[in-house]
Coordinates of C-alpha atoms and ligand atoms in Angstrom, one line a residue:
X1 CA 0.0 0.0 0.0
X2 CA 2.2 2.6 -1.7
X3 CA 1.6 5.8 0.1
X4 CA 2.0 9.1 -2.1
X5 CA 5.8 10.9 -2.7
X6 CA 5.9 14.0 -1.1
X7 CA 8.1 16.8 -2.6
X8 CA 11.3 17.7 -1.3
X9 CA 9.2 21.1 0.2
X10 CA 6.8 18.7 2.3
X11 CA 9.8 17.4 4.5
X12 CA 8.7 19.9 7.6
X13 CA 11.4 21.4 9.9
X14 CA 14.4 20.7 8.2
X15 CA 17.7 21.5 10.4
X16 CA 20.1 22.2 8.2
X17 CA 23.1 23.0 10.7
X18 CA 23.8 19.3 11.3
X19 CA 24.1 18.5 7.3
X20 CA 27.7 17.8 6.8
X21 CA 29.9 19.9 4.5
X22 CA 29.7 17.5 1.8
X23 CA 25.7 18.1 1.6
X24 CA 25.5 21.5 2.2
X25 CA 28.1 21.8 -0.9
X26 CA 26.5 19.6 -3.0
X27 CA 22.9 21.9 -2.5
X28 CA 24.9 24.5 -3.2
X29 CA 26.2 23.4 -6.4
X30 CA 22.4 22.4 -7.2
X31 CA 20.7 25.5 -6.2
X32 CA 18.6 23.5 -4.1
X33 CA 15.3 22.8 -5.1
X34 CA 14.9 24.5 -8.6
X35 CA 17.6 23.1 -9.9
X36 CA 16.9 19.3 -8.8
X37 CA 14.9 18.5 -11.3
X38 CA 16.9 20.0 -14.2
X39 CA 20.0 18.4 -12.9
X40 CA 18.3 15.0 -12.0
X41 CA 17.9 14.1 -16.1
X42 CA 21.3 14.9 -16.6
X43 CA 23.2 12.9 -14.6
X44 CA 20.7 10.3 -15.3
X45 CA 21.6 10.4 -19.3
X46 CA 25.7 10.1 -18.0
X47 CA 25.1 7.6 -15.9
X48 CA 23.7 5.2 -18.9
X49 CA 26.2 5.9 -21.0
X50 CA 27.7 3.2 -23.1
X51 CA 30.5 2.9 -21.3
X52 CA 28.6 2.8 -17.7
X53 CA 28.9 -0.2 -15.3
X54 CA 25.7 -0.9 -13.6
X55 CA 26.9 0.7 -10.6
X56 CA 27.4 3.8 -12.3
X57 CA 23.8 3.7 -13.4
X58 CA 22.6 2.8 -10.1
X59 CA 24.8 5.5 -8.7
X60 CA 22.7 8.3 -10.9
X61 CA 20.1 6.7 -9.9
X62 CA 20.5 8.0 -6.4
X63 CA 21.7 11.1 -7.4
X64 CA 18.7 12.1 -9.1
X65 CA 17.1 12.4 -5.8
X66 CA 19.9 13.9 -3.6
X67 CA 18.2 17.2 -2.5
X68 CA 14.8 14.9 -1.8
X69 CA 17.1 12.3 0.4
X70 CA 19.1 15.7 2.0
X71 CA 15.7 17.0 3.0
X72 CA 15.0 13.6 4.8
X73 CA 18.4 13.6 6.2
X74 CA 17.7 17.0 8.1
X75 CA 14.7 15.0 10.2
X76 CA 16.8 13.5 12.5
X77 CA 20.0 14.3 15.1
X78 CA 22.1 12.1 14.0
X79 CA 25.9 12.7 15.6
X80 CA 27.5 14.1 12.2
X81 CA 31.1 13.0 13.2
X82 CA 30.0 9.4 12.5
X83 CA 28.4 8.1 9.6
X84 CA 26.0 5.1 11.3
X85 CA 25.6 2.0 9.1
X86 CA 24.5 -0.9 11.6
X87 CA 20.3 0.4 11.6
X88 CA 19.9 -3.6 11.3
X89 CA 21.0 -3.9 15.2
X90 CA 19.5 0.2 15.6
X91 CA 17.6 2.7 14.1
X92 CA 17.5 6.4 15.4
X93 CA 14.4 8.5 16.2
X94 CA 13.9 11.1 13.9
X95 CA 13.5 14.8 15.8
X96 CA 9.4 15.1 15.6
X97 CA 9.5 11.5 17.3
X98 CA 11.4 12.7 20.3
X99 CA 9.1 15.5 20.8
X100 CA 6.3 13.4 20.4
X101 CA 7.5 10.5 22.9
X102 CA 8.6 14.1 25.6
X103 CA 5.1 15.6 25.2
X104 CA 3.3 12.7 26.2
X105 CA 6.1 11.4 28.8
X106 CA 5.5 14.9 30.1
X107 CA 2.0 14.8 29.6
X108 CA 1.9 11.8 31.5
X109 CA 3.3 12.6 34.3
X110 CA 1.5 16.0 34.6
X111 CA -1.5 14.0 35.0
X112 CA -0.4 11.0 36.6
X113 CA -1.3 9.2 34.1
X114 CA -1.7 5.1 33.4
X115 CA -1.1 2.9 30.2
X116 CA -4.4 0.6 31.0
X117 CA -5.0 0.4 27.4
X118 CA -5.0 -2.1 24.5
X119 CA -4.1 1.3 22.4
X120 CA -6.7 0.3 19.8
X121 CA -7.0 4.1 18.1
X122 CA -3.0 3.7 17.8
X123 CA -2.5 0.7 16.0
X124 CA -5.7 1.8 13.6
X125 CA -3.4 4.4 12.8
X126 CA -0.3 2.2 11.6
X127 CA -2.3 -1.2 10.2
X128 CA -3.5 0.3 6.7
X129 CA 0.1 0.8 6.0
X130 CA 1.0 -2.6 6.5
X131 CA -1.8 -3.5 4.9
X132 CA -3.8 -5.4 7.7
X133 CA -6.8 -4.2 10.2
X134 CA -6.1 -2.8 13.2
X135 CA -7.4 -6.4 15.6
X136 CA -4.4 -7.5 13.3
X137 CA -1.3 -5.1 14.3
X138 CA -0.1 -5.5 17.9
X139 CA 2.5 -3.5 19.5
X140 CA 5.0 -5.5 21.1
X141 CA 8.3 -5.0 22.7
X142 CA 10.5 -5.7 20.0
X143 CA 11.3 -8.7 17.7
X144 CA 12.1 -11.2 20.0
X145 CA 8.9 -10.5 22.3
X146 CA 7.0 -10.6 19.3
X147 CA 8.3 -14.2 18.2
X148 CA 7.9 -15.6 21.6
X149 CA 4.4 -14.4 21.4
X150 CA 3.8 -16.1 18.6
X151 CA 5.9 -19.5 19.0
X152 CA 5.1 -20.0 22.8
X153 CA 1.2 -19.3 21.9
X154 CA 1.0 -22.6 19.2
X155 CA -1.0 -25.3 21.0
X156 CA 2.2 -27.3 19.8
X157 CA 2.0 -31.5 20.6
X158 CA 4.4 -33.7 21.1
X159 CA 6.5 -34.3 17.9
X160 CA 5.6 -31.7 15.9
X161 CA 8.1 -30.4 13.6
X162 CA 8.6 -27.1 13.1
X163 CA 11.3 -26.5 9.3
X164 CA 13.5 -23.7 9.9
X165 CA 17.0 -22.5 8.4
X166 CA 20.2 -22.5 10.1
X167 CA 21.0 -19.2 9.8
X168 CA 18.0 -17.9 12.2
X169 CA 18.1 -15.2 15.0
X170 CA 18.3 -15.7 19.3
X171 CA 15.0 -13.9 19.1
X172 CA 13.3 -16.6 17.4
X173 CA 15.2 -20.0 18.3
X174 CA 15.1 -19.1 22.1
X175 CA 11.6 -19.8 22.2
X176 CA 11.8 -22.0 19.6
X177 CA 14.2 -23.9 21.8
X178 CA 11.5 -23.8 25.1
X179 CA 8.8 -25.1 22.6
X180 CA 11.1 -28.2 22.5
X181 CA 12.1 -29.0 25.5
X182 CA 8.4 -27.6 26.9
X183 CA 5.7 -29.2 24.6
X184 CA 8.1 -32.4 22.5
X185 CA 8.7 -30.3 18.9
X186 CA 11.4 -31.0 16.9
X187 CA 13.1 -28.6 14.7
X188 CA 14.4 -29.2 11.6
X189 CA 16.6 -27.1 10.0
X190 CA 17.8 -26.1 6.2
X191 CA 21.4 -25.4 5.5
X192 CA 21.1 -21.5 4.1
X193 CA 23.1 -20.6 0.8
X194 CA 25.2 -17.9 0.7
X195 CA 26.3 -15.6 -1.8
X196 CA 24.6 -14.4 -5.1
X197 CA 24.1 -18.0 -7.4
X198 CA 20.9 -17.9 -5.8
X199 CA 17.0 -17.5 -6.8
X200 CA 13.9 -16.8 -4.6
X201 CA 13.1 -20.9 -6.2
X202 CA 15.8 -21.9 -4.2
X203 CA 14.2 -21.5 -1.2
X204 CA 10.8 -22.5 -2.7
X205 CA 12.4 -26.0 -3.6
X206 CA 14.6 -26.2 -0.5
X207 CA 11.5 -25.8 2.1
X208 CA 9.2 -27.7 -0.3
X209 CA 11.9 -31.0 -0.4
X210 CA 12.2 -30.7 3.1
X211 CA 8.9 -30.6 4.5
X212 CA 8.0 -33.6 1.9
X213 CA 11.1 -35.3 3.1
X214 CA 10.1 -35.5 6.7
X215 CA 6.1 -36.3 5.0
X216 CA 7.7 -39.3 3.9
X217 CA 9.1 -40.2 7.0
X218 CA 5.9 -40.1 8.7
X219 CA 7.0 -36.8 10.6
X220 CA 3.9 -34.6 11.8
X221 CA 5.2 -31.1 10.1
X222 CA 3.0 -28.4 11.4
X223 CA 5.3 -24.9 10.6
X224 CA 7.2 -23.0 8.5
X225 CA 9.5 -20.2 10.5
X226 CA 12.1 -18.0 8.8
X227 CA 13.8 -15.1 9.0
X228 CA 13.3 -12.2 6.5
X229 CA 16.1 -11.1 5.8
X230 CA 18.6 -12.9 8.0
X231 CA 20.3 -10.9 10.0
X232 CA 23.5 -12.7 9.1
X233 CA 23.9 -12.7 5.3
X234 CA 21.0 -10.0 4.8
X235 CA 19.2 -12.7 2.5
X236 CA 15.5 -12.2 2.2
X237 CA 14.1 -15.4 2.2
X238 CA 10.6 -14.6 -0.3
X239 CA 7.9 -14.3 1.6
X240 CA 5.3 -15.2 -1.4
X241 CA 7.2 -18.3 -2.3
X242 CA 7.1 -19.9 0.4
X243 CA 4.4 -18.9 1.4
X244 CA 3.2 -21.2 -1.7
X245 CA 4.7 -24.1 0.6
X246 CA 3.1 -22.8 3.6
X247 CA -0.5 -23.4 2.2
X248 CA 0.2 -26.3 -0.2
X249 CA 1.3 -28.6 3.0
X250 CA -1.3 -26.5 5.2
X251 CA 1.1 -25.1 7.7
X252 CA 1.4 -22.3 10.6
X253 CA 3.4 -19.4 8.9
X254 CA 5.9 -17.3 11.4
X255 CA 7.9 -15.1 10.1
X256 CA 11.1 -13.2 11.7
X257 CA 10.9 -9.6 10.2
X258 CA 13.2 -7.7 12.1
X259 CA 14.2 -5.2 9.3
X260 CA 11.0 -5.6 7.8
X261 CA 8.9 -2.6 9.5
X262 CA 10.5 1.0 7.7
X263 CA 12.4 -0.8 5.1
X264 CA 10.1 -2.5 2.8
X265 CA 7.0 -1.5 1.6
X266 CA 5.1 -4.8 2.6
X267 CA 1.0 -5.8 2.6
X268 CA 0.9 -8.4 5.1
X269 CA -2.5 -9.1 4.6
X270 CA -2.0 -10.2 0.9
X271 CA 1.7 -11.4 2.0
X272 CA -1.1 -13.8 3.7
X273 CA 1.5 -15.4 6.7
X274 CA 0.0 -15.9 10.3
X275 CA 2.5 -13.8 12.1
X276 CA 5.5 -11.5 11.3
X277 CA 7.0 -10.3 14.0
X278 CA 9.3 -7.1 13.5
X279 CA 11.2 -4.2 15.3
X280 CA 9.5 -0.6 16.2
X281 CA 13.4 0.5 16.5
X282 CA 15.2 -0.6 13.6
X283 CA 14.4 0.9 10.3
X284 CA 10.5 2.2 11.8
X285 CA 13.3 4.8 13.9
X286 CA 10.9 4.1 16.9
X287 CA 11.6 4.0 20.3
X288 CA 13.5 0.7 22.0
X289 CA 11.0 -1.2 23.3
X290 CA 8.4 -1.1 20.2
X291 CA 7.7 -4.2 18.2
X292 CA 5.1 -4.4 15.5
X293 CA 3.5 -7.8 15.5
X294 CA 1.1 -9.0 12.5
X295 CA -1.4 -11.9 13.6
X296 CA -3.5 -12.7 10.9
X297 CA -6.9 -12.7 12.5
X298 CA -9.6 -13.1 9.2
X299 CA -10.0 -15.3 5.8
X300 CA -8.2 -13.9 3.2
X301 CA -7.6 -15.1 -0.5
X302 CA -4.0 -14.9 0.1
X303 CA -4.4 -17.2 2.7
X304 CA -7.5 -19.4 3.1
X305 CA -5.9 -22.0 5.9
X306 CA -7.8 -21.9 8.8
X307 CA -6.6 -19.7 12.1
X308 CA -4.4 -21.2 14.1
X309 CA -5.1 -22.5 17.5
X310 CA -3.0 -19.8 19.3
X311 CA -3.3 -18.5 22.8
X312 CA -1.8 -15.3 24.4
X313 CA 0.8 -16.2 27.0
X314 CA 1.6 -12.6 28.5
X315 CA -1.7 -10.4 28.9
X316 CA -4.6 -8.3 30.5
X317 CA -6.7 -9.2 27.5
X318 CA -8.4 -12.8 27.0
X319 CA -11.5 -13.7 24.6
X320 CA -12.6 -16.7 24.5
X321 CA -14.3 -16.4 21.8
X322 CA -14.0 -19.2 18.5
X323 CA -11.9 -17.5 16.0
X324 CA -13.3 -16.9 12.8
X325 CA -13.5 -18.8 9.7
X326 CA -14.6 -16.4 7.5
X327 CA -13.4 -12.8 6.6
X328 CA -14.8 -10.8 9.1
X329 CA -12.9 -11.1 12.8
X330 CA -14.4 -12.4 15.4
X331 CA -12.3 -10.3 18.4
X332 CA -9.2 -8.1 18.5
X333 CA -6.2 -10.8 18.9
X334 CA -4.2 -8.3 18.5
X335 CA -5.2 -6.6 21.7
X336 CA -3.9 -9.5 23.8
X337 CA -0.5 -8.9 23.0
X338 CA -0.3 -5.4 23.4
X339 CA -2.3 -4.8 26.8
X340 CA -0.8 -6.3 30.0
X341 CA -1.3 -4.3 32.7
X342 CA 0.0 -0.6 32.8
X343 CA 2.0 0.0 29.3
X344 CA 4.1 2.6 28.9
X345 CA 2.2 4.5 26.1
X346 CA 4.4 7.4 25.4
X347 CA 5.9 5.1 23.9
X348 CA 4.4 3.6 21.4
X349 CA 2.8 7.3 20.7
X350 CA 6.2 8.3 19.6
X351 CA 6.2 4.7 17.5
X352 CA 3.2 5.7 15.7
X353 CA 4.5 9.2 14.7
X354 CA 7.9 7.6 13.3
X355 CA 5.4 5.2 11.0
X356 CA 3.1 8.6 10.1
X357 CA 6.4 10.3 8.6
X358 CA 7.6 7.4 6.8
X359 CA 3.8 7.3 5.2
X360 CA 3.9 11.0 4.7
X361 CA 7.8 10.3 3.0
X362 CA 6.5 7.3 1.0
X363 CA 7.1 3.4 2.4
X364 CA 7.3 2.2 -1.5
X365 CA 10.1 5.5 -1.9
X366 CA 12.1 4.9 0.6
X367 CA 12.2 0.7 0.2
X368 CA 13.4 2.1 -3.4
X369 CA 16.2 4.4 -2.1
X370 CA 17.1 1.8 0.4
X371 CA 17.5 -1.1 -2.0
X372 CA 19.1 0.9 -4.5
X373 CA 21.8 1.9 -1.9
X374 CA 22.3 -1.4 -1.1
X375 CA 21.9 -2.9 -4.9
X376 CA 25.0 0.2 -5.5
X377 CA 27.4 -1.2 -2.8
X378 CA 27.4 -4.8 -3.8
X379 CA 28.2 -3.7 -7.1
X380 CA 30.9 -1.9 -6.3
X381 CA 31.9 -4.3 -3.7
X382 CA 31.5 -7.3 -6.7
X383 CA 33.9 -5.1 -8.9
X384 CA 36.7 -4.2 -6.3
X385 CA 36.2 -7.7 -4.6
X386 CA 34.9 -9.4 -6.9
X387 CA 31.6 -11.1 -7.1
X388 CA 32.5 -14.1 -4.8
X389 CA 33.5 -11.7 -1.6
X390 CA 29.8 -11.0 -1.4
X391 CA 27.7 -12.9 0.5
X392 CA 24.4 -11.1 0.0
X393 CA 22.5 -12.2 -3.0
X394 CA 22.9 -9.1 -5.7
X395 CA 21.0 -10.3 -8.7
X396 CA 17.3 -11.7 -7.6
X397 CA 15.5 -8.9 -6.5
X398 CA 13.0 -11.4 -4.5
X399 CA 16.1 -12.0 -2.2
X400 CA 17.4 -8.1 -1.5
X401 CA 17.2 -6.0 1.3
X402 CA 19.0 -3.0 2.4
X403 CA 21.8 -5.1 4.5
X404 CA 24.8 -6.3 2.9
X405 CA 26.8 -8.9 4.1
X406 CA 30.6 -9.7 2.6
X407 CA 34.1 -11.0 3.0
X408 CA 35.9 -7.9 3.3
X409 CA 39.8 -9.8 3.5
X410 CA 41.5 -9.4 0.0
X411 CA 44.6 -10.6 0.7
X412 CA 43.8 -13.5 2.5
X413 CA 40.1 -14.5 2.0
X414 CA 40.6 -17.6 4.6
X415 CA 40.9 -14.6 7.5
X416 CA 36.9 -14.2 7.6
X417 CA 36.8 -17.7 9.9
X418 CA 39.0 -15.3 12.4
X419 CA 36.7 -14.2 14.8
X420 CA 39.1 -11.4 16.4
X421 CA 40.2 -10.5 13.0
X422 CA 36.5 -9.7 11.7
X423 CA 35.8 -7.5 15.2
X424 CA 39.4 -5.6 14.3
X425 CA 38.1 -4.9 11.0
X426 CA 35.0 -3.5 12.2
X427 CA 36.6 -2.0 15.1
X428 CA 39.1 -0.2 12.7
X429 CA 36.3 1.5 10.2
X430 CA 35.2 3.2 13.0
X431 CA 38.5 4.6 14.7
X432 CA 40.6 4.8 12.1
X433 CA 38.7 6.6 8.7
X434 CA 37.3 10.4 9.1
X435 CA 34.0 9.4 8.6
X436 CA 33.7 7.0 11.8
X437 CA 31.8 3.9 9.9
X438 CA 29.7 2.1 12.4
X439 CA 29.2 -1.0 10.8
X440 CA 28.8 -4.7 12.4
X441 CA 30.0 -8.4 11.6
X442 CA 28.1 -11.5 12.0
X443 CA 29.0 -15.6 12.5
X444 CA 27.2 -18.2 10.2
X445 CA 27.9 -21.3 8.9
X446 CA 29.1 -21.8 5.3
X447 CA 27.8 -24.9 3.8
X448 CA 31.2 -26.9 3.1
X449 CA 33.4 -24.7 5.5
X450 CA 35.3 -26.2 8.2
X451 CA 34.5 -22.9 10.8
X452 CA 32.2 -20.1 10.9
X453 CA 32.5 -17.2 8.7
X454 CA 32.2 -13.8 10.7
X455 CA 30.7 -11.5 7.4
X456 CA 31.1 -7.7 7.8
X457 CA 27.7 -6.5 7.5
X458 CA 26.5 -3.0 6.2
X459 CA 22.9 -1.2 6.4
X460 CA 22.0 1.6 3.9
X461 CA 19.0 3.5 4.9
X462 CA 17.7 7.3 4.1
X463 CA 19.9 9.0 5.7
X464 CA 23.0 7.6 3.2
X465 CA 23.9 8.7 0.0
X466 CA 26.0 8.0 -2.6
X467 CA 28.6 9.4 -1.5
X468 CA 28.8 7.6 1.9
X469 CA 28.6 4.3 -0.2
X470 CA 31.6 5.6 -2.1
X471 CA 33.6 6.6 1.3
X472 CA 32.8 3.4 2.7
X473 CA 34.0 1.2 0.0
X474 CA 37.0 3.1 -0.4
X475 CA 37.7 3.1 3.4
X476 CA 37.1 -1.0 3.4
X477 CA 39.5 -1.3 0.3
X478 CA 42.1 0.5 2.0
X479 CA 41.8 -1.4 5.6
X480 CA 41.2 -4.6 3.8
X481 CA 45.1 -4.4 2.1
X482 CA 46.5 -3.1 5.4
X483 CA 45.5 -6.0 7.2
Ligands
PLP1 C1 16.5 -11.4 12.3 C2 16.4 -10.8 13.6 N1 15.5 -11.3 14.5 C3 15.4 -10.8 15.8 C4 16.2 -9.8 16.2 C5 16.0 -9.3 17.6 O1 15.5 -8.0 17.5 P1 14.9 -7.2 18.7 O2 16.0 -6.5 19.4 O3 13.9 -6.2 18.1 O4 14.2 -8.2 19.6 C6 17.1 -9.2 15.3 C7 18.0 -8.2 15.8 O5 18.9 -7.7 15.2 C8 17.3 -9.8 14.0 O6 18.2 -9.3 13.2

């Protein structure tokens, strides 16, 4: 559910004394405003040139939109002596949302206020944007609260089988890991890929074999969890695809979606799963604390599997009502997971204005600017590195997502099973380059490697440019042949 582009002009309060040098010369040189649009074209035309690589075309791609993505900069408060690249383990609230979230602190405690609430008129707010009804969107404490909401709630029986991927997140195997020594499950779990010789089918085929492997062995499989993207080699496993699975073997649909909220444009509701649960304070630039939680509550054509037997495990609010089995809810589920007792609602106020501004910005514009930041970097990390250093898919645009994950060591490849090595190199972009990259590494298992692989990992969101890619890249190049 698109919503509409704003103009540059729309981006209210824009603080221009934290803009770095670098942007404030670059609006210069543009005029800013008038001459966007003139300049826009231009660069577009020398960008897809003969002789351009795809990163050069990708590159005018972003430039075409500088003074837009300048404008968007100027909402938040950002230090400017550091150029923050890790919004996959943080986001950062933009200015309005910090005055939202002290207003109603202050407001709060003014008139001694409670949080008895199941915030209903809030998340009525947020759920057309992700394409669901409001009983469907529940604000939960983040991620991992929201997968142990939705993995602790199964009525799961002894020997179930639950088909995951290897390359999952603590936020979801912890409680997948209770649900098996608690109720008998069994997980079984898919050795992930890496790198780019890799399609959305892929996953399709690997999940399908699997689950009609165990079939075969007389296994009782009941679910389908994943994580999209990992947080490890920012692959997005395809949501529609295996969702495909999901309904040809009749199975309960989880979904990790940490990065998912503020990043991509999404429409859970035709997506179809029966939960995603994703961070308020990743790419949304909420508060900590804030989760968005999807629980598919209705009949949909997307998904015409019955509801889940699911019940809430932490909560003020209990129906006991049959769920429904046609399209019209029968209760709010989504109220049970975000009232217990006295919630702290500045809070998710402040949440809600962070997902109004990215509406008011455009979700479908900045997934675009996002991807195509991320789309630019592998390309220029495939021709400095080579294609092989990545291992991010680059060329199936069902499996990107704005982080990217690669093997950073040029002269000695073998150096990203060194744990302390990988943490040096990270370490290092951040003390030893101007700019002050924060960036992050992350340990997975290679299919065929004798150790982990710790992969440097990079997040591109709206308040990068090209030029940051650029500075990065050449930063990494330079650390990567001094070490
Ligand atoms: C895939 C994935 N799942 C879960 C989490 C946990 O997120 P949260 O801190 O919101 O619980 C993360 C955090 O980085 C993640 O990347």
């Amino acid at each position: 559910m698109p919503a509409a582009a704003p103009e540059a002009s729309a981006i209210a309060t824009v603080d221009t004394s934290r803009w770095s040098s670098k942007r404030r010369d670059f609006l210069r040189m543009l005029g800013y405003g008038a001459g966007a649009a003139a300049l826009g074209p231009t660069l577009m035309a020398c960008g897809s040139s003969n002789s351009a690589t795809r990163a050069d075309d990708l590159r005018a791609q972003l430039v075409t939109d500088e003074a837009f993505w300048t404008a968007v900069q100027g909402l938040f408060i950002l230090d400017p002596s550091k150029t923050f690249m890790n919004i996959g383990t943080a986001g950062s609230m933009p200015k309005l949302t910090l005055d939202v979230f002290d207003e109603k602190n202050r407001a709060k405690a003014r008139d001694s206020g409670n949080g008895y609430s199941n915030l209903r008129n809030l998340r009525d707010q947020v759920a057309p944007s992700f394409g669901v009804g409001g009983d469907e969107l529940a604000f939960s404490a983040n991620t991992s609260s929201g997968m142990c909401h939705a993995i602790l709630g199964l009525d799961w029986q002894p020997g179930d089988v639950i088909v995951t991927t290897n390359h999952e997140h603590g936020g979801g195997d912890t409680p997948l890991a209770i649900a098996q020594d608690r109720y008998g499950i069994e997980v079984s779990r898919i050795a992930m890929p890496v790198g780019n010789n890799q399609t959305a089918a892929t996953y399709q085929n690997l999940f399908d074999e699997r689950v009609r492997a165990l079939k075969n062995a007389g296994k009782r499989v009941r679910a389908m969890m994943w994580s999209s993207p990992t947080y490890k080699t920012g692959t997005l496993l395809p949501i529609a695809e295996l969702m495909e699975v999901v309904k040809a073997h009749e199975l309960i649909s989880i979904v990790d979606g940490a990065h998912l909220p503020g990043m991509m444009n999404y429409d859970y509701g035709a997506l179809g799963m029966d939960f995603m649960s994703g961070a308020g304070h990743k790419w949304q630039c909420g508060p900590g604390s804030t989760g968005i939680l999807i629980i598919r509550n209705k009949i949909r054509a997307s998904n015409p599997l019955p509801l889940p037997k699911w019940y809430p495990v932490h909560t003020s609010s209990y129906s006991t009502q049959p769920r429904t089995t046609t399209g019209t809810e029968t209760f709010d589920i989504a109220a049970s997971v975000t009232s217990c007792g006295s919630v702290h609602t500045p809070m998710f106020e402040a949440l809600v204005s962070a997902c109004l501004k990215w509406d008011e910005i455009g979700r479908e514009k900045i997934q675009t600017y996002d991807l195509t930041l991320a789309n630019y970097l592998k390309e220029r990390i495939a021709e400095r590195w080579g294609l092989n250093a990545l291992y991010s898919p680059k060329d199936d645009p069902k499996l990107c997502c704005a982080l990217t994950s690669f093997n950073p060591f040029r002269n000695s490849p073998n150096d990203i099973m060194d744990s302390a090595k990988s943490s040096q190199f990270v370490a290092r972009m951040l003390s030893d380059y101007p700019q002050h990259f924060v960036i992050r590494n992350a340990n997975f298992e290679v299919i065929g490697a004798p150790a982990q692989h710790y992969g440097v990992r990079v997040s591109t969101h709206l308040w990068h440019d090209a030029n940051d890619v650029d500075a990065l890249v050449d930063a990494m190049w330079d650390l990567s042949g001094r070490m």
